[in-house]
Structures are given as structure tokens and as C-alpha cells.
mmCIF file of C-alpha atoms in Angstrom:
data_model
loop_
_atom_site.group_PDB
_atom_site.id
_atom_site.type_symbol
_atom_site.label_atom_id
_atom_site.label_comp_id
_atom_site.label_asym_id
_atom_site.label_seq_id
_atom_site.Cartn_x
_atom_site.Cartn_y
_atom_site.Cartn_z
ATOM 1 C CA MET A 1 -22.329 -29.921 -5.463
ATOM 2 C CA ILE A 2 -22.212 -29.803 -9.266
ATOM 3 C CA PHE A 3 -19.113 -28.616 -11.065
ATOM 4 C CA PRO A 4 -19.005 -27.458 -14.681
ATOM 5 C CA SER A 5 -17.323 -29.816 -17.114
ATOM 6 C CA SER A 6 -16.371 -29.765 -20.754
ATOM 7 C CA PRO A 7 -18.126 -32.529 -22.757
ATOM 8 C CA SER A 8 -15.449 -32.469 -25.431
ATOM 9 C CA THR A 9 -12.503 -32.906 -23.077
ATOM 10 C CA THR A 10 -11.587 -36.065 -21.196
ATOM 11 C CA ALA A 11 -8.814 -36.889 -18.791
ATOM 12 C CA SER A 12 -7.039 -40.214 -18.540
ATOM 13 C CA GLU A 13 -6.351 -41.838 -15.162
ATOM 14 C CA SER A 14 -6.412 -39.076 -12.547
ATOM 15 C CA GLY A 15 -4.879 -36.540 -14.898
ATOM 16 C CA ILE A 16 -6.054 -33.144 -16.035
ATOM 17 C CA ALA A 17 -7.428 -32.643 -19.519
ATOM 18 C CA ILE A 18 -6.345 -29.646 -21.572
ATOM 19 C CA ASN A 19 -8.780 -28.091 -24.029
ATOM 20 C CA SER A 20 -7.088 -25.652 -26.405
ATOM 21 C CA ALA A 21 -10.001 -25.269 -28.825
ATOM 22 C CA GLY A 22 -11.860 -22.034 -29.434
ATOM 23 C CA THR A 23 -11.137 -18.410 -30.209
ATOM 24 C CA ASN A 24 -7.434 -17.598 -29.936
ATOM 25 C CA SER A 25 -6.929 -21.173 -28.693
ATOM 26 C CA PRO A 26 -7.164 -20.406 -24.963
ATOM 27 C CA ILE A 27 -5.895 -23.207 -22.757
ATOM 28 C CA ASN A 28 -8.480 -24.177 -20.143
ATOM 29 C CA VAL A 29 -7.744 -26.670 -17.389
ATOM 30 C CA SER A 30 -10.640 -29.103 -17.137
ATOM 31 C CA PHE A 31 -10.449 -30.871 -13.780
ATOM 32 C CA GLN A 32 -12.584 -33.918 -14.738
ATOM 33 C CA LYS A 33 -11.559 -36.907 -12.587
ATOM 34 C CA ALA A 34 -9.071 -34.764 -10.673
ATOM 35 C CA LEU A 35 -12.009 -32.983 -9.015
ATOM 36 C CA GLY A 36 -12.813 -36.054 -6.975
ATOM 37 C CA SER A 37 -9.227 -36.228 -5.730
ATOM 38 C CA LEU A 38 -8.728 -32.513 -5.012
ATOM 39 C CA PRO A 39 -10.262 -32.544 -1.499
ATOM 40 C CA SER A 40 -7.827 -35.286 -0.466
ATOM 41 C CA ILE A 41 -4.848 -33.088 -1.364
ATOM 42 C CA LEU A 42 -6.336 -29.683 -0.505
ATOM 43 C CA ASN A 43 -7.041 -30.675 3.091
ATOM 44 C CA PRO A 44 -3.444 -31.595 4.050
ATOM 45 C CA LEU A 45 -2.022 -28.834 1.835
ATOM 46 C CA LEU A 46 -4.102 -26.111 3.508
ATOM 47 C CA ASP A 47 -3.234 -27.605 6.906
ATOM 48 C CA GLU A 48 0.478 -27.471 6.042
ATOM 49 C CA ILE A 49 0.313 -23.862 4.784
ATOM 50 C CA ILE A 50 -1.432 -22.808 7.999
ATOM 51 C CA ALA A 51 1.153 -24.690 10.103
ATOM 52 C CA VAL A 52 4.114 -23.173 8.224
ATOM 53 C CA TYR A 53 2.883 -19.600 8.767
ATOM 54 C CA GLU A 54 1.436 -20.117 12.281
ATOM 55 C CA PRO A 55 4.518 -18.742 14.116
ATOM 56 C CA GLN A 56 4.437 -15.518 12.068
ATOM 57 C CA TYR A 57 0.663 -14.971 12.153
ATOM 58 C CA GLU A 58 -0.558 -11.554 13.243
ATOM 59 C CA GLU A 59 -4.287 -11.080 13.637
ATOM 60 C CA VAL A 60 -5.689 -8.349 11.413
ATOM 61 C CA GLU A 61 -8.944 -6.585 12.187
ATOM 62 C CA GLY A 62 -11.588 -6.233 9.513
ATOM 63 C CA VAL A 63 -13.597 -8.325 7.107
ATOM 64 C CA PHE A 64 -12.137 -9.720 3.910
ATOM 65 C CA ILE A 65 -13.718 -8.030 0.900
ATOM 66 C CA ASP A 66 -14.834 -9.948 -2.172
ATOM 67 C CA PRO A 67 -15.339 -7.404 -4.975
ATOM 68 C CA ASP A 68 -16.598 -8.339 -8.402
ATOM 69 C CA ILE A 69 -13.937 -10.540 -9.983
ATOM 70 C CA ASP A 70 -13.850 -8.673 -13.295
ATOM 71 C CA ILE A 71 -13.516 -5.326 -11.527
ATOM 72 C CA LYS A 72 -10.462 -6.603 -9.652
ATOM 73 C CA ILE A 73 -8.988 -8.236 -12.770
ATOM 74 C CA ASN A 74 -9.306 -4.962 -14.696
ATOM 75 C CA TYR A 75 -8.149 -2.797 -11.784
ATOM 76 C CA ASN A 76 -4.904 -4.778 -11.505
ATOM 77 C CA SER A 77 -4.478 -5.274 -15.276
ATOM 78 C CA VAL A 78 -4.377 -9.073 -14.994
ATOM 79 C CA ARG A 79 -4.040 -10.502 -18.501
ATOM 80 C CA VAL A 80 -2.600 -14.021 -18.673
ATOM 81 C CA TYR A 81 -4.416 -15.311 -15.579
ATOM 82 C CA ALA A 82 -7.712 -13.488 -16.219
ATOM 83 C CA GLU A 83 -9.623 -16.345 -17.876
ATOM 84 C CA GLU A 84 -8.188 -18.930 -15.493
ATOM 85 C CA ILE A 85 -9.381 -16.899 -12.500
ATOM 86 C CA ARG A 86 -12.850 -16.502 -14.009
ATOM 87 C CA ASP A 87 -13.061 -20.227 -14.768
ATOM 88 C CA GLN A 88 -11.829 -21.362 -11.363
ATOM 89 C CA SER A 89 -13.971 -18.936 -9.380
ATOM 90 C CA GLY A 90 -16.770 -21.509 -9.649
ATOM 91 C CA TYR A 91 -14.740 -23.971 -7.572
ATOM 92 C CA MET A 92 -14.138 -21.719 -4.577
ATOM 93 C CA SER A 93 -16.821 -23.439 -2.489
ATOM 94 C CA LEU A 94 -14.547 -26.507 -2.486
ATOM 95 C CA ILE A 95 -11.815 -24.595 -0.640
ATOM 96 C CA GLU A 96 -14.404 -22.854 1.574
ATOM 97 C CA GLU A 97 -15.822 -26.192 2.752
ATOM 98 C CA ILE A 98 -12.375 -27.595 3.562
ATOM 99 C CA LEU A 99 -11.292 -24.392 5.334
ATOM 100 C CA ASP A 100 -14.534 -24.392 7.346
ATOM 101 C CA CYS A 101 -13.789 -27.960 8.497
ATOM 102 C CA ILE A 102 -10.225 -27.024 9.463
ATOM 103 C CA ASP A 103 -11.509 -23.861 11.169
ATOM 104 C CA ASN A 104 -13.968 -25.901 13.251
ATOM 105 C CA GLU A 105 -11.076 -27.969 14.601
ATOM 106 C CA THR A 106 -8.563 -25.110 14.785
ATOM 107 C CA PRO A 107 -10.228 -21.724 15.417
ATOM 108 C CA LYS A 108 -9.006 -18.857 13.211
ATOM 109 C CA ALA A 109 -7.322 -21.285 10.790
ATOM 110 C CA LYS A 110 -9.135 -19.658 7.865
ATOM 111 C CA ASN A 111 -7.878 -16.199 8.842
ATOM 112 C CA LYS A 112 -4.361 -17.589 9.236
ATOM 113 C CA PHE A 113 -4.557 -19.120 5.768
ATOM 114 C CA LEU A 114 -5.681 -15.844 4.173
ATOM 115 C CA TRP A 115 -3.026 -13.971 6.149
ATOM 116 C CA ALA A 116 -0.362 -16.410 4.868
ATOM 117 C CA ILE A 117 -1.397 -15.757 1.262
ATOM 118 C CA ASN A 118 -1.349 -11.996 1.829
ATOM 119 C CA LYS A 119 2.065 -12.159 3.502
ATOM 120 C CA LYS A 120 3.451 -14.060 0.528
ATOM 121 C CA TYR A 121 1.943 -11.426 -1.806
ATOM 122 C CA LYS A 122 3.563 -8.612 0.182
ATOM 123 C CA ASP A 123 6.917 -10.437 0.109
ATOM 124 C CA CYS A 124 6.738 -10.870 -3.688
ATOM 125 C CA LYS A 125 5.634 -7.255 -4.121
ATOM 126 C CA LYS A 126 8.518 -5.966 -1.982
ATOM 127 C CA LYS A 127 10.998 -8.028 -4.002
ATOM 128 C CA LEU A 128 9.561 -6.573 -7.229
ATOM 129 C CA PHE A 129 9.806 -2.997 -5.914
ATOM 130 C CA ILE A 130 13.450 -3.549 -4.951
ATOM 131 C CA GLU A 131 14.251 -5.001 -8.387
ATOM 132 C CA MET A 132 12.527 -2.061 -10.112
ATOM 133 C CA ASN A 133 13.894 0.539 -7.658
ATOM 134 C CA ILE A 134 10.363 1.790 -6.922
ATOM 135 C CA ASP A 135 9.862 4.573 -4.391
ATOM 136 C CA THR A 136 7.017 3.115 -2.306
ATOM 137 C CA SER A 137 5.916 6.600 -1.251
ATOM 138 C CA ASP A 138 5.080 7.306 -4.906
ATOM 139 C CA LYS A 139 1.579 5.799 -5.107
ATOM 140 C CA ALA A 140 1.321 6.239 -8.869
ATOM 141 C CA ALA A 141 4.632 4.423 -9.442
ATOM 142 C CA VAL A 142 3.567 1.631 -7.080
ATOM 143 C CA ARG A 143 0.259 1.136 -8.874
ATOM 144 C CA GLU A 144 1.945 1.231 -12.284
ATOM 145 C CA ALA A 145 4.506 -1.391 -11.198
ATOM 146 C CA ILE A 146 1.807 -3.716 -9.844
ATOM 147 C CA CYS A 147 -0.357 -3.388 -12.963
ATOM 148 C CA ALA A 148 2.608 -3.939 -15.284
ATOM 149 C CA ASN A 149 3.635 -7.062 -13.357
ATOM 150 C CA ALA A 150 0.300 -8.469 -12.124
ATOM 151 C CA ASP A 151 0.683 -11.834 -13.853
ATOM 152 C CA LYS A 152 4.311 -12.171 -12.713
ATOM 153 C CA ILE A 153 3.249 -11.455 -9.134
ATOM 154 C CA ILE A 154 0.526 -14.122 -9.307
ATOM 155 C CA THR A 155 3.079 -16.605 -10.684
ATOM 156 C CA ASP A 156 5.577 -15.800 -7.913
ATOM 157 C CA VAL A 157 2.956 -16.114 -5.153
ATOM 158 C CA SER A 158 1.733 -19.367 -6.691
ATOM 159 C CA LYS A 159 5.240 -20.856 -6.568
ATOM 160 C CA ASP A 160 6.093 -19.572 -3.106
ATOM 161 C CA ILE A 161 2.875 -20.264 -1.183
ATOM 162 C CA ILE A 162 3.211 -24.057 -1.263
ATOM 163 C CA LYS A 163 7.010 -24.286 -1.490
ATOM 164 C CA HIS A 164 7.417 -25.333 2.159
ATOM 165 C CA SER A 165 4.133 -27.241 2.391
ATOM 166 C CA VAL A 166 4.236 -30.055 -0.172
ATOM 167 C CA GLY A 167 7.142 -32.116 1.175
ATOM 168 C CA HIS A 168 4.940 -34.476 3.190
ATOM 169 C CA ILE A 169 2.113 -34.733 0.656
ATOM 170 C CA ASN A 170 2.043 -37.836 -1.498
ATOM 171 C CA SER A 171 0.317 -36.904 -4.746
ATOM 172 C CA THR A 172 0.882 -36.366 -8.459
ATOM 173 C CA ILE A 173 2.462 -33.139 -9.700
ATOM 174 C CA GLU A 174 -0.664 -32.471 -11.770
ATOM 175 C CA LEU A 175 -2.934 -32.696 -8.725
ATOM 176 C CA ILE A 176 -0.640 -30.487 -6.640
ATOM 177 C CA GLU A 177 -0.603 -27.902 -9.443
ATOM 178 C CA ALA A 178 -4.410 -28.000 -9.711
ATOM 179 C CA ALA A 179 -4.705 -27.430 -5.945
ATOM 180 C CA GLN A 180 -2.086 -24.665 -6.154
ATOM 181 C CA GLU A 181 -4.094 -22.876 -8.868
ATOM 182 C CA LEU A 182 -7.283 -23.043 -6.785
ATOM 183 C CA ILE A 183 -5.467 -21.695 -3.716
ATOM 184 C CA VAL A 184 -4.060 -18.726 -5.647
ATOM 185 C CA CYS A 185 -7.439 -18.020 -7.250
ATOM 186 C CA TYR A 186 -9.012 -18.108 -3.778
ATOM 187 C CA GLY A 187 -6.410 -15.635 -2.517
ATOM 188 C CA PHE A 188 -7.028 -13.313 -5.467
ATOM 189 C CA ILE A 189 -10.818 -13.379 -5.084
ATOM 190 C CA ASN A 190 -10.511 -12.686 -1.342
ATOM 191 C CA CYS A 191 -8.236 -9.680 -1.976
ATOM 192 C CA GLN A 192 -5.099 -11.232 -0.478
ATOM 193 C CA ILE A 193 -3.207 -11.171 -3.802
ATOM 194 C CA LEU A 194 -2.943 -7.894 -5.766
ATOM 195 C CA GLU A 195 -4.790 -4.729 -4.790
ATOM 196 C CA LYS A 196 -8.370 -4.027 -3.746
ATOM 197 C CA PRO A 197 -10.192 -1.793 -6.242
ATOM 198 C CA GLU A 198 -10.683 1.739 -4.929
#
């Protein structure tokens, strides 16, 4: 498997290099050497997330939809995370391979993982609606609230999804954050975070 890399950006040790060059100085995370270490942290992290949410898991019928990434970004008015999601979408096969391995040993683990991400999204969304006093029967108000707070919702899900799962994982903060970003991107692409385009 070949991953894209930035020739002008290097990372020291097992760190993550930051490239802030270019138009409007966007900050892009370049995984470099961290890529080789990500599977070693993703595997136990995904296992832990599945284990944490196992008691609450409720099987949902239907196939997970993967719409065009840009369509979903625009539909939900994602701004701050838009480029990051586009950039990291190329690394999703890494999570897929690890989830497939876990799923082979523990049937339905992949569905449980996606369900856990979606549950965390719904929890964050409910909290937002309470804070904003949104009438959830008012579909227009609901959509407006989600679009106005899409990046905040992604941030909240990102923080919450691994909160109870990293205690037993021995790794650097940078590597945990890189894995966290991939997990959230995976949830977004698989329509478990934010709304499916209509």
C-alpha cells in the first residue's frame, strides 16, 4: 500500500510533521514515520472502543452509505475540517484492514464500531440542541443548527469517542491524536458523523 507524502516536510523521531506552506497557509498533517506506527495503536484503540460500547450496542438494519465526500462536506457546511477530511480520506483503507481483521475474530465488530461513532455523534448533537434550545420537530431549525456547528460537532465527537479507550494504550500523544483524526474521518465518510445528504 502506498501512501501520499510531502517531499518538503519531514518528521523527527516518530513525530508528525506540520506543513503550513501554500495558499492561505493551510496546516496539513503529514504522517511520515508515524504511518508505520499507526497500525500498532489503531488496532488496540479500535478494540477498546468496540469493547467500551459493546454493552450498549443495538444492531441496526441497512447498509452504511458512502456518498461523495465533497457532497457531504458541502451539505453539512463543514469548513475547518474540510481539507483535513479530504486529505485523510486516502488513508481509510488502513482502518478498513484493521477493522476487517478484528471483525474476522469478533463477528460484527465493524458494525459495533460504526454504531459507537454514530451514538457519540447523536449524544453530541442532543447536547447541542439542548444548549441552543432547538425544537427537534422543526427540521429546518435542526438542519440550520447542525450546519452552523458542524466543525464543533466533529471536535466534540473526536474528543469523546476515545475518552474511555486510551487509558491502557501506551503511545505518544501525537500518535493517539493522529489515530483519533483517522477514526473521526472514517466515521464522517461512512455517514456516522453529521447528516447524510438528501
